[in-house]
Amino acid sequence: MSERQPPHLVVLTGAGISAESGLKTFRDGDGLWENHRIEDVATPEAWARDPATVLRFYDERREQTRSARPNAAHRALAELETAGFRVSVVTQNIDDLHERAGSRHVLHLHGEILLARSSVDDDLRYPLPNGGIAIGDLCDKGSQLRPDVVWFGESVPRYAEACDLVAEADALLVVGTSLAVMPAALLLEQAPLEAPCWLVDPNARELTPAGVSPIAEPASRGVPELVAEWQARGGFAD
Ligand code: APR
């Protein structure tokens, strides 16, 4: 006889979950990302025009990531998994704070800052345990290395995989995303109608799409509270 699988929680996270770890969100009001216009640092056009500036920008983001620490929200999600719940994280973040907190099933929709990638073959990736990427650093096929991040205007290679996860969720938790960027914003539409869905974000009431329960709190408070409730209840149902 096959053992019954525990219910599956799919967590969709954005920049807001890492904000309290000191990593800035993107849409903070001034339209700039760490004092840069998005189109100067996070587009294929910027890379073609001025790769040195793009590399420097991501080297800085990488250093920030290395010195950041997971916060109570990342840790609570990892603890839920340790407690025997089935948890998949689909993150728009390029940092590794979910993994460092202990989450084992993390899908990075927009890539990973701690990896370099060939600019001619998307499957050629290299870990960057120290340092950054310099002009002249080449992949095994002889082309310049670039950050393994998905830029504006590029396709999102793992989107179909993320849709499949959301489609088989028993419950959904959305944390710290403005749901402004396509195609990630469409992911929730893949969720089964009967799956309950919560959104933890200080702006939850303004953002919340129909059928989603808003929790207008910072991630480090809202996520551990929900996780504690689920653990006490032994599941996600009310
Ligand atoms: N806890 C939870 N949410 C927070 C917190 C916090 N402490 N602080 C801010 N937020 C929320 C904001 O209210 C906002 O809704 O985090 C959200 C951040 O939104 P964005 O900056 O738009 O980030 P995100 O949705 O992850 O952006 C998506 O856009 O720039 C691209 O590729 C980049 O992955 C990124 C994508």
Short mmCIF file of C-alpha atoms and ligand atoms in Angstrom, two decimals:
data_model
loop_
_atom_site.label_atom_id
_atom_site.label_comp_id
_atom_site.label_asym_id
_atom_site.label_seq_id
_atom_site.Cartn_x
_atom_site.Cartn_y
_atom_site.Cartn_z
CA MET A 1 0.00 0.00 0.00
CA SER A 2 1.37 3.44 -0.88
CA GLU A 3 1.84 5.93 1.93
CA ARG A 4 -0.32 9.07 1.79
CA GLN A 5 1.72 12.15 0.87
CA PRO A 6 1.44 15.11 3.26
CA PRO A 7 -0.42 18.10 1.77
CA HIS A 8 1.70 20.22 -0.51
CA LEU A 9 2.31 23.91 0.27
CA VAL A 10 3.67 26.00 -2.61
CA VAL A 11 5.23 29.27 -1.50
CA LEU A 12 5.73 32.08 -4.02
CA THR A 13 8.24 34.64 -2.76
CA GLY A 14 9.52 38.00 -3.97
CA ALA A 15 11.93 40.69 -2.88
CA GLY A 16 9.84 41.51 0.22
CA ILE A 17 10.83 38.29 2.01
CA SER A 18 14.48 39.32 1.85
CA ALA A 19 13.88 43.00 2.72
CA GLU A 20 14.37 42.39 6.45
CA SER A 21 17.65 40.62 5.66
CA GLY A 22 18.85 43.94 4.25
CA LEU A 23 18.33 43.26 0.52
CA LYS A 24 16.35 46.04 -1.12
CA THR A 25 13.08 45.50 -2.97
CA PHE A 26 12.76 46.83 -6.51
CA ARG A 27 9.63 48.96 -6.48
CA ASP A 28 10.25 51.21 -3.53
CA GLY A 29 8.76 54.31 -5.05
CA ASP A 30 11.76 55.95 -6.73
CA GLY A 31 11.69 53.48 -9.65
CA LEU A 32 15.40 52.76 -9.14
CA TRP A 33 17.11 49.54 -8.10
CA GLU A 34 19.99 50.42 -5.75
CA ASN A 35 20.34 53.81 -7.49
CA HIS A 36 20.34 52.36 -10.99
CA ARG A 37 17.72 52.52 -13.70
CA ILE A 38 16.59 48.96 -14.47
CA GLU A 39 17.25 49.50 -18.19
CA ASP A 40 20.91 50.40 -17.48
CA VAL A 41 21.73 47.20 -15.60
CA ALA A 42 19.11 44.48 -16.02
CA THR A 43 18.34 44.15 -19.73
CA PRO A 44 20.04 42.37 -22.66
CA GLU A 45 20.45 45.83 -24.25
CA ALA A 46 22.43 47.09 -21.24
CA TRP A 47 24.64 43.99 -21.43
CA ALA A 48 25.31 44.56 -25.15
CA ARG A 49 26.02 48.27 -24.60
CA ASP A 50 28.07 48.25 -21.39
CA PRO A 51 28.86 44.79 -19.97
CA ALA A 52 31.41 46.16 -17.48
CA THR A 53 28.73 48.27 -15.73
CA VAL A 54 26.32 45.32 -15.66
CA LEU A 55 28.99 43.01 -14.19
CA ARG A 56 29.92 45.62 -11.55
CA PHE A 57 26.28 46.06 -10.57
CA TYR A 58 25.77 42.29 -10.08
CA ASP A 59 29.13 41.95 -8.29
CA GLU A 60 27.74 44.43 -5.73
CA ARG A 61 24.44 42.53 -5.45
CA ARG A 62 26.46 39.30 -4.96
CA GLU A 63 28.51 40.82 -2.14
CA GLN A 64 25.31 42.05 -0.47
CA THR A 65 23.80 38.58 -0.77
CA ARG A 66 26.86 36.94 0.76
CA SER A 67 26.75 39.23 3.79
CA ALA A 68 22.95 38.95 4.27
CA ARG A 69 21.46 36.36 6.61
CA PRO A 70 18.12 34.51 6.34
CA ASN A 71 15.42 36.10 8.52
CA ALA A 72 12.60 34.61 10.59
CA ALA A 73 10.39 34.20 7.50
CA HIS A 74 12.96 32.12 5.56
CA ARG A 75 13.63 30.09 8.70
CA ALA A 76 9.95 29.41 9.45
CA LEU A 77 9.42 27.97 5.94
CA ALA A 78 12.43 25.68 6.37
CA GLU A 79 11.17 24.60 9.81
CA LEU A 80 7.79 23.66 8.34
CA GLU A 81 9.59 21.31 5.96
CA THR A 82 11.67 19.84 8.81
CA ALA A 83 8.41 19.26 10.71
CA GLY A 84 7.27 16.93 7.91
CA PHE A 85 5.18 19.26 5.72
CA ARG A 86 5.72 19.11 1.97
CA VAL A 87 6.93 22.59 0.98
CA SER A 88 8.04 23.86 -2.44
CA VAL A 89 9.36 27.40 -2.75
CA VAL A 90 9.10 29.23 -6.07
CA THR A 91 11.09 32.42 -5.68
CA GLN A 92 11.59 35.45 -7.90
CA ASN A 93 14.64 36.26 -5.80
CA ILE A 94 18.17 35.68 -7.02
CA ASP A 95 19.59 35.41 -3.47
CA ASP A 96 20.18 32.06 -1.71
CA LEU A 97 18.52 32.91 1.62
CA HIS A 98 15.85 30.18 1.35
CA GLU A 99 18.55 27.55 0.82
CA ARG A 100 20.71 28.91 3.63
CA ALA A 101 17.71 28.79 5.98
CA GLY A 102 17.38 25.08 5.11
CA SER A 103 14.62 24.89 2.46
CA ARG A 104 15.40 21.96 0.18
CA HIS A 105 12.98 22.49 -2.70
CA VAL A 106 13.61 25.94 -4.13
CA LEU A 107 12.95 26.90 -7.74
CA HIS A 108 14.54 30.21 -8.80
CA LEU A 109 12.35 31.72 -11.51
CA HIS A 110 14.75 34.59 -12.21
CA GLY A 111 18.06 32.77 -11.76
CA GLU A 112 20.73 32.78 -9.06
CA ILE A 113 23.24 35.53 -8.32
CA LEU A 114 25.80 33.02 -7.01
CA LEU A 115 26.08 31.34 -10.42
CA ALA A 116 27.79 32.54 -13.58
CA ARG A 117 26.46 31.42 -16.93
CA SER A 118 27.82 31.18 -20.44
CA SER A 119 26.50 33.87 -22.77
CA VAL A 120 26.12 31.32 -25.61
CA ASP A 121 24.87 28.21 -23.78
CA ASP A 122 22.29 28.61 -20.96
CA ASP A 123 23.12 25.14 -19.63
CA LEU A 124 26.74 26.02 -18.87
CA ARG A 125 26.70 27.34 -15.30
CA TYR A 126 29.49 27.82 -12.79
CA PRO A 127 29.29 28.41 -9.02
CA LEU A 128 30.81 31.65 -7.74
CA PRO A 129 31.80 30.79 -4.15
CA ASN A 130 34.07 33.87 -3.96
CA GLY A 131 34.57 37.01 -6.01
CA GLY A 132 32.66 38.08 -9.09
CA ILE A 133 32.75 37.98 -12.88
CA ALA A 134 35.26 40.06 -14.84
CA ILE A 135 35.42 40.99 -18.50
CA GLY A 136 37.51 38.20 -20.06
CA ASP A 137 36.18 35.43 -17.77
CA LEU A 138 35.12 32.78 -20.29
CA CYS A 139 32.92 29.68 -20.31
CA ASP A 140 34.16 26.31 -21.62
CA LYS A 141 32.96 27.32 -25.09
CA GLY A 142 35.08 30.47 -25.03
CA SER A 143 32.32 33.06 -24.55
CA GLN A 144 32.11 35.77 -21.90
CA LEU A 145 30.49 34.73 -18.60
CA ARG A 146 27.41 36.65 -17.43
CA PRO A 147 25.37 36.51 -14.22
CA ASP A 148 22.84 33.64 -14.17
CA VAL A 149 19.90 36.00 -13.83
CA VAL A 150 16.87 36.53 -16.03
CA TRP A 151 16.83 40.10 -17.30
CA PHE A 152 13.81 42.16 -18.32
CA GLY A 153 12.86 41.15 -21.85
CA GLU A 154 14.30 37.62 -21.51
CA SER A 155 12.24 34.46 -21.33
CA VAL A 156 11.78 32.68 -18.01
CA PRO A 157 13.01 29.14 -18.68
CA ARG A 158 11.63 27.56 -15.49
CA TYR A 159 8.15 29.09 -15.77
CA ALA A 160 6.46 25.88 -16.99
CA GLU A 161 7.98 23.93 -14.09
CA ALA A 162 6.70 26.57 -11.65
CA CYS A 163 3.21 26.38 -13.20
CA ASP A 164 3.18 22.60 -12.71
CA LEU A 165 4.06 23.02 -9.01
CA VAL A 166 1.36 25.65 -8.43
CA ALA A 167 -1.20 23.53 -10.28
CA GLU A 168 -0.70 20.64 -7.87
CA ALA A 169 -0.66 22.74 -4.67
CA ASP A 170 -2.98 21.93 -1.79
CA ALA A 171 -2.34 25.41 -0.35
CA LEU A 172 -0.48 28.53 -1.47
CA LEU A 173 1.42 31.20 0.38
CA VAL A 174 2.59 34.36 -1.38
CA VAL A 175 5.17 36.51 0.42
CA GLY A 176 6.60 39.92 -0.42
CA THR A 177 5.91 40.33 -4.10
CA SER A 178 4.11 43.16 -5.88
CA LEU A 179 2.98 40.56 -8.46
CA ALA A 180 3.85 43.21 -11.05
CA VAL A 181 6.24 41.24 -13.26
CA MET A 182 5.15 38.83 -15.97
CA PRO A 183 4.97 35.91 -16.22
CA ALA A 184 5.36 35.37 -12.45
CA ALA A 185 2.23 37.43 -11.85
CA LEU A 186 0.19 34.84 -13.76
CA LEU A 187 1.34 31.91 -11.64
CA LEU A 188 -1.52 32.21 -9.15
CA GLU A 189 -3.99 31.62 -11.95
CA GLN A 190 -2.67 28.05 -12.19
CA ALA A 191 -3.74 27.26 -8.62
CA PRO A 192 -6.55 24.76 -8.04
CA LEU A 193 -9.76 26.62 -7.08
CA GLU A 194 -10.10 24.73 -3.81
CA ALA A 195 -6.54 25.50 -2.62
CA PRO A 196 -6.54 28.18 0.12
CA CYS A 197 -4.13 31.06 -0.54
CA TRP A 198 -2.59 33.65 1.81
CA LEU A 199 -0.57 36.76 0.97
CA VAL A 200 1.86 38.18 3.54
CA ASP A 201 2.94 41.70 2.57
CA PRO A 202 2.63 45.03 4.40
CA ASN A 203 0.63 46.18 1.34
CA ALA A 204 -1.43 42.98 1.19
CA ARG A 205 -4.80 44.74 1.24
CA GLU A 206 -4.01 46.81 -1.85
CA LEU A 207 -2.42 43.89 -3.72
CA THR A 208 -4.62 40.97 -2.89
CA PRO A 209 -6.22 39.33 -5.92
CA ALA A 210 -9.69 37.78 -5.50
CA GLY A 211 -9.82 34.66 -3.34
CA VAL A 212 -6.57 35.39 -1.51
CA SER A 213 -6.49 36.06 2.26
CA PRO A 214 -4.44 39.19 2.97
CA ILE A 215 -2.09 39.33 5.96
CA ALA A 216 -0.82 42.92 6.11
CA GLU A 217 2.37 42.30 8.08
CA PRO A 218 6.09 42.16 7.38
CA ALA A 219 7.29 38.70 6.38
CA SER A 220 9.31 38.13 9.56
CA ARG A 221 6.11 38.37 11.61
CA GLY A 222 3.37 37.13 9.26
CA VAL A 223 5.11 33.99 8.02
CA PRO A 224 6.19 32.56 11.43
CA GLU A 225 2.66 33.22 12.76
CA LEU A 226 1.03 31.29 9.92
CA VAL A 227 3.58 28.49 10.16
CA ALA A 228 2.96 28.16 13.91
CA GLU A 229 -0.81 27.92 13.26
CA TRP A 230 -0.35 25.23 10.62
CA GLN A 231 1.95 23.24 12.87
CA ALA A 232 -0.51 23.48 15.77
CA ARG A 233 -3.35 22.37 13.47
CA GLY A 234 -1.33 19.72 11.62
CA GLY A 235 -2.43 21.08 8.24
CA PHE A 236 -3.67 24.05 6.25
CA ALA A 237 -7.44 23.75 6.61
CA ASP A 238 -9.32 26.21 8.84
N1 APR B 1 7.75 41.74 4.28
C1 APR B 1 6.94 41.35 3.25
N2 APR B 1 6.78 42.08 2.13
C2 APR B 1 7.46 43.25 2.02
C3 APR B 1 8.33 43.71 3.04
C4 APR B 1 8.47 42.91 4.21
N3 APR B 1 9.24 43.25 5.22
N4 APR B 1 8.85 44.90 2.62
C5 APR B 1 8.35 45.16 1.40
N5 APR B 1 7.50 44.17 1.03
C6 APR B 1 6.73 44.01 -0.19
C7 APR B 1 6.28 45.29 -0.88
O1 APR B 1 5.07 45.77 -0.28
C8 APR B 1 6.06 44.83 -2.31
O2 APR B 1 4.73 44.35 -2.51
O3 APR B 1 7.54 43.35 -1.13
C9 APR B 1 7.02 43.63 -2.44
C10 APR B 1 8.22 43.88 -3.32
O4 APR B 1 7.80 44.08 -4.62
P1 APR B 1 8.85 44.26 -5.81
O5 APR B 1 9.90 45.20 -5.38
O6 APR B 1 8.07 44.55 -7.06
O7 APR B 1 9.56 42.82 -5.91
P2 APR B 1 9.14 41.53 -6.69
O8 APR B 1 7.66 41.38 -6.75
O9 APR B 1 9.95 40.41 -6.13
O10 APR B 1 9.68 41.87 -8.14
C11 APR B 1 9.59 40.89 -9.12
O11 APR B 1 10.87 42.14 -10.68
O12 APR B 1 12.65 43.57 -10.65
C12 APR B 1 12.20 42.34 -11.07
O13 APR B 1 13.29 40.32 -11.51
C13 APR B 1 13.02 41.24 -10.48
O14 APR B 1 12.37 39.27 -9.28
C14 APR B 1 12.10 40.64 -9.45
C15 APR B 1 10.74 40.89 -10.06
#
